[in-house]
Coordinates of C-alpha atoms in Angstrom, one line a residue:
Chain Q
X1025 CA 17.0 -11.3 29.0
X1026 CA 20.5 -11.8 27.2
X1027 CA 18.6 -13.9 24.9
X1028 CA 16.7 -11.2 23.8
X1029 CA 19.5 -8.5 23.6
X1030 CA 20.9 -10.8 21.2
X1031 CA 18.4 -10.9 19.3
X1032 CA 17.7 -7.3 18.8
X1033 CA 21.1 -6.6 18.2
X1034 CA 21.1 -9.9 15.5
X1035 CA 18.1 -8.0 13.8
X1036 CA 19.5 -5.6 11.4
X1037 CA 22.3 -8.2 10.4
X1038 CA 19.2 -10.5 9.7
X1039 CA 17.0 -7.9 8.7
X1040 CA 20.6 -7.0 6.0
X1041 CA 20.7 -10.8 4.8
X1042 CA 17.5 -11.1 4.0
X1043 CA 18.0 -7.8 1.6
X1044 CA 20.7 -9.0 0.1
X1045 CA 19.4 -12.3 -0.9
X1046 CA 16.0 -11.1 -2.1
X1047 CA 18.2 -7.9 -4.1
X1048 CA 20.2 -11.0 -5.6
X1049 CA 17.3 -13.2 -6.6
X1050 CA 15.8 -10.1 -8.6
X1051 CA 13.3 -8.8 -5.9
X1052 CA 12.0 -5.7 -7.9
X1053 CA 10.9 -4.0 -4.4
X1054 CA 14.5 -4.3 -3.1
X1055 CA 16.3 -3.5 -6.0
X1056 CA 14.2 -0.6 -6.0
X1057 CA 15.1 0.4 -2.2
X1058 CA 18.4 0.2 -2.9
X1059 CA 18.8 2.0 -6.2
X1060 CA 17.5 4.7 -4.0
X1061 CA 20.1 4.6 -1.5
X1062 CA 22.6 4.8 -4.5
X1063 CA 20.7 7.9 -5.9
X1064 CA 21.3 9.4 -2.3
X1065 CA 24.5 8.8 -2.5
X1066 CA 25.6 10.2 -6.0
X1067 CA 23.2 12.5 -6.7
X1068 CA 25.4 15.1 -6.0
X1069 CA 27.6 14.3 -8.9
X1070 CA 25.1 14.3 -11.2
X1071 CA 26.1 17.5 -12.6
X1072 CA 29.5 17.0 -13.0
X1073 CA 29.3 13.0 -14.4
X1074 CA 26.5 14.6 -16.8
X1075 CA 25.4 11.7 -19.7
X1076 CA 27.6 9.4 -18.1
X1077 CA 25.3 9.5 -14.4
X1078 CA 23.4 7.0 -15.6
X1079 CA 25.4 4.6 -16.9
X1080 CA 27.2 5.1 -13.5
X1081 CA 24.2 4.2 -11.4
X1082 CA 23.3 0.7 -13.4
X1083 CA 27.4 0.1 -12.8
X1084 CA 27.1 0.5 -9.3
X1085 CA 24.1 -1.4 -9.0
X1086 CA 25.7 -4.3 -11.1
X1087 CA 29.0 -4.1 -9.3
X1088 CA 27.4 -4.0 -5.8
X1089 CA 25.5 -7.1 -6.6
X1090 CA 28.7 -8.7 -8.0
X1091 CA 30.2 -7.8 -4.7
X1092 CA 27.7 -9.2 -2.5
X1093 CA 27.3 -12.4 -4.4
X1094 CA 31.1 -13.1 -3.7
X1095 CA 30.4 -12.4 0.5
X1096 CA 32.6 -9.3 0.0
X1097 CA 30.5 -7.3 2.4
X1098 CA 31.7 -8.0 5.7
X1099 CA 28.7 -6.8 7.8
X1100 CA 30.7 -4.7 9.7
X1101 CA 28.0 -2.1 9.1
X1102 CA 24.5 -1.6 7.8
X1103 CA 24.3 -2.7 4.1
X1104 CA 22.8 0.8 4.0
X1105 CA 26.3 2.6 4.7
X1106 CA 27.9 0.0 2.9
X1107 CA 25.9 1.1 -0.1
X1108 CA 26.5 4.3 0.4
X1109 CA 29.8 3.9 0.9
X1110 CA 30.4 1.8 -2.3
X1111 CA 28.7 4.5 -4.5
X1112 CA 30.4 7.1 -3.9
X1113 CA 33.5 5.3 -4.2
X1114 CA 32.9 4.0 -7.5
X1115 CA 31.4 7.7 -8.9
X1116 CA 35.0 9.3 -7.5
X1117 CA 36.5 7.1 -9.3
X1118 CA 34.5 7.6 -12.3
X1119 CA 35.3 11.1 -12.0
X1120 CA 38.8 10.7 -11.8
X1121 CA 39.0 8.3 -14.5
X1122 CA 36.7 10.7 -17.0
X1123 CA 39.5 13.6 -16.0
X1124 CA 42.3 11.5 -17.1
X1125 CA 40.6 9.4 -20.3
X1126 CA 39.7 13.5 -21.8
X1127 CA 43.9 13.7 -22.0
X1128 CA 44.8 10.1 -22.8
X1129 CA 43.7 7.1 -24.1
X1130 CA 43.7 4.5 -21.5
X1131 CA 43.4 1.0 -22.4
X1132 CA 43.8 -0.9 -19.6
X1133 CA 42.8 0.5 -16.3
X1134 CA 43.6 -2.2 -13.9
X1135 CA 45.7 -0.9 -11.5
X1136 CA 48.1 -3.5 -9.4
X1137 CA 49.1 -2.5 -5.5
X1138 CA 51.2 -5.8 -5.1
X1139 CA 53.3 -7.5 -7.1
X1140 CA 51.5 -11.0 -7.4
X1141 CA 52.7 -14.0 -5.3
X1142 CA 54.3 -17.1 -6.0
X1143 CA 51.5 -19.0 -6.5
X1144 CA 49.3 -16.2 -7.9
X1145 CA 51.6 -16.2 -10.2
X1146 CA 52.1 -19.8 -11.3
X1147 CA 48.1 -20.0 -11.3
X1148 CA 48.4 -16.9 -14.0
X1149 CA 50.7 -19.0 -15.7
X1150 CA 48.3 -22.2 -15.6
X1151 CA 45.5 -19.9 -16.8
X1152 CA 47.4 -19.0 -19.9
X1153 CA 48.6 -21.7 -21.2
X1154 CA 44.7 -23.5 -20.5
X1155 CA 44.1 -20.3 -22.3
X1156 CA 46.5 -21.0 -25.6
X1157 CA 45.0 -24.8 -25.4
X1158 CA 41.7 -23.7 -25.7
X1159 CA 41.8 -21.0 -28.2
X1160 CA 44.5 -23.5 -30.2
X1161 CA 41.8 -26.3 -30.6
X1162 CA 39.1 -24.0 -31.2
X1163 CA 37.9 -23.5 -35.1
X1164 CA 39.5 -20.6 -36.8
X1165 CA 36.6 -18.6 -37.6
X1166 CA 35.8 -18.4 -33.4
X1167 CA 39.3 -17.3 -32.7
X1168 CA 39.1 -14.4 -35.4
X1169 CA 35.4 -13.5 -34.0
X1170 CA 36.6 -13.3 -30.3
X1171 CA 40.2 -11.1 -31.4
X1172 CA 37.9 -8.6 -32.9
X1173 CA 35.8 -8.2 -29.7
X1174 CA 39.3 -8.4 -28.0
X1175 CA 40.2 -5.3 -30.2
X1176 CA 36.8 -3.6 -29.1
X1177 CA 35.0 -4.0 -32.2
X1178 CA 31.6 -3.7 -31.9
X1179 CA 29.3 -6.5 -33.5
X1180 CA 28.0 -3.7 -36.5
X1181 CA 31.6 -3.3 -37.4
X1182 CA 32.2 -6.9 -36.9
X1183 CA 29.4 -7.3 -39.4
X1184 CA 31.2 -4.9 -42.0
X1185 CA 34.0 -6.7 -41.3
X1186 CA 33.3 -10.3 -42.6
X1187 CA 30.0 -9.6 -44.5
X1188 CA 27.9 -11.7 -42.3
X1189 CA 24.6 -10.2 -40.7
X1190 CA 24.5 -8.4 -37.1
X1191 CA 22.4 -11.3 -35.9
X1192 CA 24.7 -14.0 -37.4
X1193 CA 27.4 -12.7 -35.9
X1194 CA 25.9 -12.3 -32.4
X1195 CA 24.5 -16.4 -32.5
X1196 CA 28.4 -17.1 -34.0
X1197 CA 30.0 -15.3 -31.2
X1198 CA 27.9 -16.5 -28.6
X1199 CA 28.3 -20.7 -30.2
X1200 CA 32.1 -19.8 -30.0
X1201 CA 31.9 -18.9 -26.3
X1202 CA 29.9 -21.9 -25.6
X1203 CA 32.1 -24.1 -27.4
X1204 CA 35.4 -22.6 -25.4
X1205 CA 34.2 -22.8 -21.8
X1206 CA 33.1 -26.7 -22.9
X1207 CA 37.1 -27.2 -23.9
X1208 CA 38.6 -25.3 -21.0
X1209 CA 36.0 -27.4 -18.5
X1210 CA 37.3 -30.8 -20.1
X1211 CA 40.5 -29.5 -20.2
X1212 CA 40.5 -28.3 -16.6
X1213 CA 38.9 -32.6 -15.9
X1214 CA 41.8 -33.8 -17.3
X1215 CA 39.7 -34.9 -20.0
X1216 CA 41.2 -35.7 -23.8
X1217 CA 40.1 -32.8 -26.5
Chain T
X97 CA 11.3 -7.0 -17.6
X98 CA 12.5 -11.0 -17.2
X99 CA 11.3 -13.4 -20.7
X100 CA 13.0 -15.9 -22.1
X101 CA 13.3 -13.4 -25.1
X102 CA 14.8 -10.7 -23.1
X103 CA 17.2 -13.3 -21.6
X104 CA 18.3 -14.3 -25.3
X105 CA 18.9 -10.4 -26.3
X106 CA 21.2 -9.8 -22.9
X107 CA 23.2 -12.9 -23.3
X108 CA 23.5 -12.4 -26.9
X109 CA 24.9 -8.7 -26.4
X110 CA 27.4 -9.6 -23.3
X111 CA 30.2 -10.0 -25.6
X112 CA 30.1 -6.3 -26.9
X113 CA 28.7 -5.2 -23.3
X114 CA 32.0 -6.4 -21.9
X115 CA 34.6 -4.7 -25.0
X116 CA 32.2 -0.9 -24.2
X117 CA 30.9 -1.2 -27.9
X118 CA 27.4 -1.1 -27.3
X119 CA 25.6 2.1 -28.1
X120 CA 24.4 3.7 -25.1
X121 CA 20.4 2.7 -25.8
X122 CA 21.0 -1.5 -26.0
X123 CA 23.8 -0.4 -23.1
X124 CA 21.6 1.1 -20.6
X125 CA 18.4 -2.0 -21.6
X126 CA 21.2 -4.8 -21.2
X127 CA 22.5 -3.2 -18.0
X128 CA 18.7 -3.0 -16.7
X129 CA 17.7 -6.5 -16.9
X130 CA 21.0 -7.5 -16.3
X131 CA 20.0 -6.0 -12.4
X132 CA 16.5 -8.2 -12.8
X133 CA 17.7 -11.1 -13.6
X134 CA 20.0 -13.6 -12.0
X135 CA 20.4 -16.4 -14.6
X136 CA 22.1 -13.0 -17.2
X137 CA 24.3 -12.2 -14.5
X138 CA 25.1 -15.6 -14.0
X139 CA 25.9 -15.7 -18.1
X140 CA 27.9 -12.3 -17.6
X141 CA 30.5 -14.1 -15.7
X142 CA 30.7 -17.1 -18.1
X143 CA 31.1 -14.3 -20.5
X144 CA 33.8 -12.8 -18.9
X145 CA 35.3 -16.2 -18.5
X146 CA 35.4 -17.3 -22.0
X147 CA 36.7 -13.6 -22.9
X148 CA 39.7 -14.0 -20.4
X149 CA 40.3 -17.3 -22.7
X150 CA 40.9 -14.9 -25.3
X151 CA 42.6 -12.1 -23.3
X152 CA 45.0 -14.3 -20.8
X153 CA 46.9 -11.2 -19.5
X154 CA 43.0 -10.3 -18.3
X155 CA 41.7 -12.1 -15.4
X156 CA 38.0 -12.4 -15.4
X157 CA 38.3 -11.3 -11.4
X158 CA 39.9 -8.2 -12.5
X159 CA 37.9 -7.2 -16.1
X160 CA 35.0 -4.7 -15.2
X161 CA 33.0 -3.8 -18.4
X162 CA 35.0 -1.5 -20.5
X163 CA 34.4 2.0 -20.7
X164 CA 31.6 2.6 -23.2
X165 CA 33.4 4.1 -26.0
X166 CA 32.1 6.6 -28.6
X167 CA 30.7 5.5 -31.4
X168 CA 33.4 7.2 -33.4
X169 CA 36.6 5.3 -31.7
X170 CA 37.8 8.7 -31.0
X171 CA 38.1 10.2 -27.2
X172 CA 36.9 13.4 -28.1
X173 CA 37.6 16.1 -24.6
X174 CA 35.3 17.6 -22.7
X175 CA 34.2 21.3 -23.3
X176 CA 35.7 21.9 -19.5
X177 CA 38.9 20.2 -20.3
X178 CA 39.4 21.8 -23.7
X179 CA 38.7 25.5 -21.8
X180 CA 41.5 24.0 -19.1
X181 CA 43.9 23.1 -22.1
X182 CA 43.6 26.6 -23.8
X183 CA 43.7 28.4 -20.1
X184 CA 47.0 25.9 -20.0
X185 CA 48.5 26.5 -23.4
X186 CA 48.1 30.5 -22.7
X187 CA 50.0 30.7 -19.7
X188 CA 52.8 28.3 -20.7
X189 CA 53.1 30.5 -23.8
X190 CA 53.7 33.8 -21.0
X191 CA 55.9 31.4 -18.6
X192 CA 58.0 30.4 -21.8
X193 CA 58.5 33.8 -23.1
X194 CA 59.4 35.4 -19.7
X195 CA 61.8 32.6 -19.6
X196 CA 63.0 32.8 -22.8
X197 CA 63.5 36.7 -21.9
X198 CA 65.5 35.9 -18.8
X199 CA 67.6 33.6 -20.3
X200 CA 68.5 35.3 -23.0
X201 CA 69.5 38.6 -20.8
X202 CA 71.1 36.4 -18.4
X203 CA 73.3 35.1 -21.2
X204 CA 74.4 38.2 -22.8
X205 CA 73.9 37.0 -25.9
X206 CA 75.5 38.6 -29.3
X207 CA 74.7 37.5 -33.1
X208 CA 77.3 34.8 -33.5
X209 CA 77.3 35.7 -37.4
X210 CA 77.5 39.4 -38.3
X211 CA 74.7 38.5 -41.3
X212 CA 74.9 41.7 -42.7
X213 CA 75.6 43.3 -46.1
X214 CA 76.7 46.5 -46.9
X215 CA 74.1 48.0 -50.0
X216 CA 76.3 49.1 -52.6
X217 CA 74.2 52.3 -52.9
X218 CA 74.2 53.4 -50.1
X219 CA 76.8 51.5 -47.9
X220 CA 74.7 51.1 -45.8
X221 CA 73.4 47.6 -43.4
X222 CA 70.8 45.9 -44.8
X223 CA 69.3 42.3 -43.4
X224 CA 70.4 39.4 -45.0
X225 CA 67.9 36.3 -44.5
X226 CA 69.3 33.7 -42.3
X227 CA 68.1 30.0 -41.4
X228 CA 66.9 28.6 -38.2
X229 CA 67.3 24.9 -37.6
X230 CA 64.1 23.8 -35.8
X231 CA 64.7 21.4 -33.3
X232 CA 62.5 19.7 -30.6
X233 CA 61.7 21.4 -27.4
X234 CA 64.4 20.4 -25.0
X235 CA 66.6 23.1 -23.9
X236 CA 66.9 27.0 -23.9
X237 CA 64.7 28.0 -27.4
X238 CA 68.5 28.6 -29.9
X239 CA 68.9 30.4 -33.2
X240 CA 71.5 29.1 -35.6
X241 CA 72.3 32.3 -37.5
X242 CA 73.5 30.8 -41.4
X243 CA 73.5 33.6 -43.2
X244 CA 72.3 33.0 -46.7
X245 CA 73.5 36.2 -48.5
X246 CA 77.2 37.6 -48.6
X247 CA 78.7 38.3 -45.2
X248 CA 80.8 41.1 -44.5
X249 CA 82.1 41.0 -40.8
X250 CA 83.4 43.9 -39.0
X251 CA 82.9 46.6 -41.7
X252 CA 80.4 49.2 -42.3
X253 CA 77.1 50.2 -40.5
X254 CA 78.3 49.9 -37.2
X255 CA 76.6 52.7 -34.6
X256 CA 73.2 52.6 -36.7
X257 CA 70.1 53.4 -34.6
X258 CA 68.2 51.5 -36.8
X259 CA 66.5 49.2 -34.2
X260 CA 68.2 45.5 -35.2
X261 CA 65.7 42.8 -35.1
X262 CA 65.8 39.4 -35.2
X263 CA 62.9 38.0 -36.9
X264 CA 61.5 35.3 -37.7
X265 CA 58.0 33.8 -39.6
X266 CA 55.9 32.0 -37.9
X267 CA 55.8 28.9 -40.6
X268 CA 56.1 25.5 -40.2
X269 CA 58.7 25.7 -42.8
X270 CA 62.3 27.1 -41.8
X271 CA 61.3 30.9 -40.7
X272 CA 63.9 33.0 -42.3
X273 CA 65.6 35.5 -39.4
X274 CA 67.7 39.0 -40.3
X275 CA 69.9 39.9 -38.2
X276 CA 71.6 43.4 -37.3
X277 CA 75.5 43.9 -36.5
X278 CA 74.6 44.8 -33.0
X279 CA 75.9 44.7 -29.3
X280 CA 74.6 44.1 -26.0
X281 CA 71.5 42.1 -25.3
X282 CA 68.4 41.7 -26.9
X283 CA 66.2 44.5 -25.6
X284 CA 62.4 42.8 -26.5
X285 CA 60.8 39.9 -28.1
X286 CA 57.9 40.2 -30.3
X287 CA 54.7 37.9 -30.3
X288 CA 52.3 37.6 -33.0
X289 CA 49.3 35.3 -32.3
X290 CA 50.9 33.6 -29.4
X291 CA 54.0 32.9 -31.8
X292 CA 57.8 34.8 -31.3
X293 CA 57.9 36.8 -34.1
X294 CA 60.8 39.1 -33.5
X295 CA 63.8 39.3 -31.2
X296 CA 65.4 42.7 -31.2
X297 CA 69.1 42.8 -30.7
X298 CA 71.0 46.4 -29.8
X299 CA 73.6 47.1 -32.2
X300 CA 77.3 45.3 -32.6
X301 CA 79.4 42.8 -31.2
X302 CA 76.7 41.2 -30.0
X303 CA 76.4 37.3 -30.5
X304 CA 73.7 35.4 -31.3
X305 CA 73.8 32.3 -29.8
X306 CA 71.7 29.4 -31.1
X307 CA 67.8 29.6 -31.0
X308 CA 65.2 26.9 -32.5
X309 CA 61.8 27.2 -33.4
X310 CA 59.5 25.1 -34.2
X311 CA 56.2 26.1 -35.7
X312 CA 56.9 29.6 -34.5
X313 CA 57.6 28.5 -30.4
X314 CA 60.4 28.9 -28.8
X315 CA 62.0 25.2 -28.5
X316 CA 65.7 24.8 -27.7
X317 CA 68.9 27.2 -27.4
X318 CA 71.9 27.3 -26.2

């Protein structure tokens, strides 16, 4: 008898796994389901986030998946309210931020509640100068491609920029990335440049 | 949809995904397969690493996607917040001028500088252009009274009706200001187009004290 309360009460949990690891591998039925408890939850705002209530919603869906991937939901509720719950956060916040960005230009948006600890802040440390190593050993023409993205250019205007093609520029950028995680992996094994 | 020439598009575009420089079309298709496919998502975050290579004070834990940013570079505000801003700017121009008329009755103020000159036809007052020194908004709006014509202080025209004003242009250069021998306190201010265009001072003895303006608004006194 106890065996099988358990077992009813384990059945939404179960039943919540299994959506999150079939929403994870790509399951177009779930992702489906659960865009629709994301419409449910913002539609309201639809009016007021206007062209930006799309973009919104693929945020949401992206971040949501980001945050389950990393085991952030706790299953202390239905993944359903913990949808819900999420999306509505994230489309206040959009709000909010869309009120403040019409007065100001606001770069960086990160917002820090504590100051960092000891060791978060020697692993910052760490991380920069692995950081200054790697873009130090990379090729010139990598480190100028990645300080205009830094700056926000966008690849057309990076194109205008140095005269090579849109395309070019994209493969370039994307060799450059591939070349600095190689360097920061060997340089993270301990292994010689 | 998932093919391996979809796949090469996404993780082609991540970079400019990531900095909000995509246009809103690619934008939306990148973020749409992005939710279809693991292995892009997967490349997102290598993405996001390599960028926090470039952008150390960035953690890759921290760095959403950036904003989407008009094409133009240029935050332009929305209808609503422009209608707030006017709304705003009309009632801070009421607020400041009720102010600026309680303060300036609460001071008793008099025209420091008699800037007068007695016309030699008819010996009679008439204006004499003065300067006011803009200054930036800080303190109780002040006109400096430097009279730019001969002075003559005590004499003549004293007891005239004649309503003595205070004016000035609105102008982004110096507005020029005449001002009355008068007493007593200024009795109105005058507006034009949401800009002080005239103070009007009651006859002798009065003193101006010091009043800036800048582009026609009231910005610092004392």
């Amino acid at each position: 008898m106890a065996d099988a309360l358990d077992a009813t009460l384990d059945d939404p949990r179960h039943e919540d796994a299994q959506l999150i690891e079939r929403l994870l591998a790509g399951d177009h039925t779930v992702i489906l389901r659960v865009r629709g408890w994301i419409g449910a939850a913002i539609g309201r705002y639809r009016g007021r986030l206007g062209a930006d209530f799309e973009d919104l919603e693929q945020e949401v869906v992206l971040d949501l998946m980001e945050a389950l991937a990393a085991a952030r939901f706790r299953r202390e509720s239905r993944l359903e309210t913990y949808v819900h719950s999420y999306a509505r956060f994230k489309c206040i916040d959009r709000l909010r931020a869309l009120g403040r960005r019409d007065m100001v230009e606001i770069e960086d948006e990160a917002l820090v509640h504590d100051a960092p600890s000891p060791l978060e802040e020697l692993t910052r440390q760490e991380n920069e100068q692995l950081a200054q190593r790697v873009v130090a050993a990379l090729p010139r023409q990598c480190q100028e491609l990645w300080a205009m993205i830094a700056d926000g250019m966008s690849y057309r205007e990076m194109s205008d920029a140095t005269g090579l093609s849109e395309g070019a520029i994209r493969v370039r950028v994307h060799r450059c990335r591939q070349r600095a995680l190689a360097l920061r992996d060997k340089l993270r094994a301990g292994e010689p440049l | 949809m998932r093919t391996d020439r979809a796949c090469h598009r996404t993780v082609l575009a991540l970079p400019w995904l990531l900095n909000g420089s995509l246009e809103a079309t690619e934008r939306r298709e990148v973020r749409e397969h992005l939710i279809a496919c693991p292995a892009c998502r997967a490349e997102l975050v290598r993405t996001r690493e390599a960028r926090a290579l470039f952008q150390p004070a960035a953690s890759p834990a921290v760095v959403a996607e950036a904003p989407p940013t008009p094409v133009t570079g240029i935050s332009r505000p929305s209808q609503s917040t422009l209608r707030r801003l006017s709304w705003a700017a009309m009632i801070g121009a009421v607020l400041g001028s009720s102010w600026a008329i309680w303060w300036i009755h609460s001071q008793g103020l008099k025209p420091e500088v008699q800037a007068y000159h007695r016309s030699p036809a008819h010996g009679a007052a008439v204006p004499v252009p003065v300067r006011i020194a803009a200054a930036p908004m800080a303190a109780p709006a002040a006109v400096s009274a430097e009279p730019a014509g001969p002075v003559s202080h005590g004499a003549a025209t004293a007891g005239s009706s004649a309503k003595p004003a205070l004016a000035h242009r609105s102008a982004a250069s110096e507005p020029a200001i005449r001002s009355h021998q008068g007493a007593g306190r200024i009795s109105s201010i005058g507006f034009e187009s949401g800009s002080l265009a005239s103070l009007t001072v009651p006859a002798a003895a009065s003193r101006i004290s010091r009043f800036d303006f800048e582009g026609g608004q009231l910005s610092g006194g004392r």
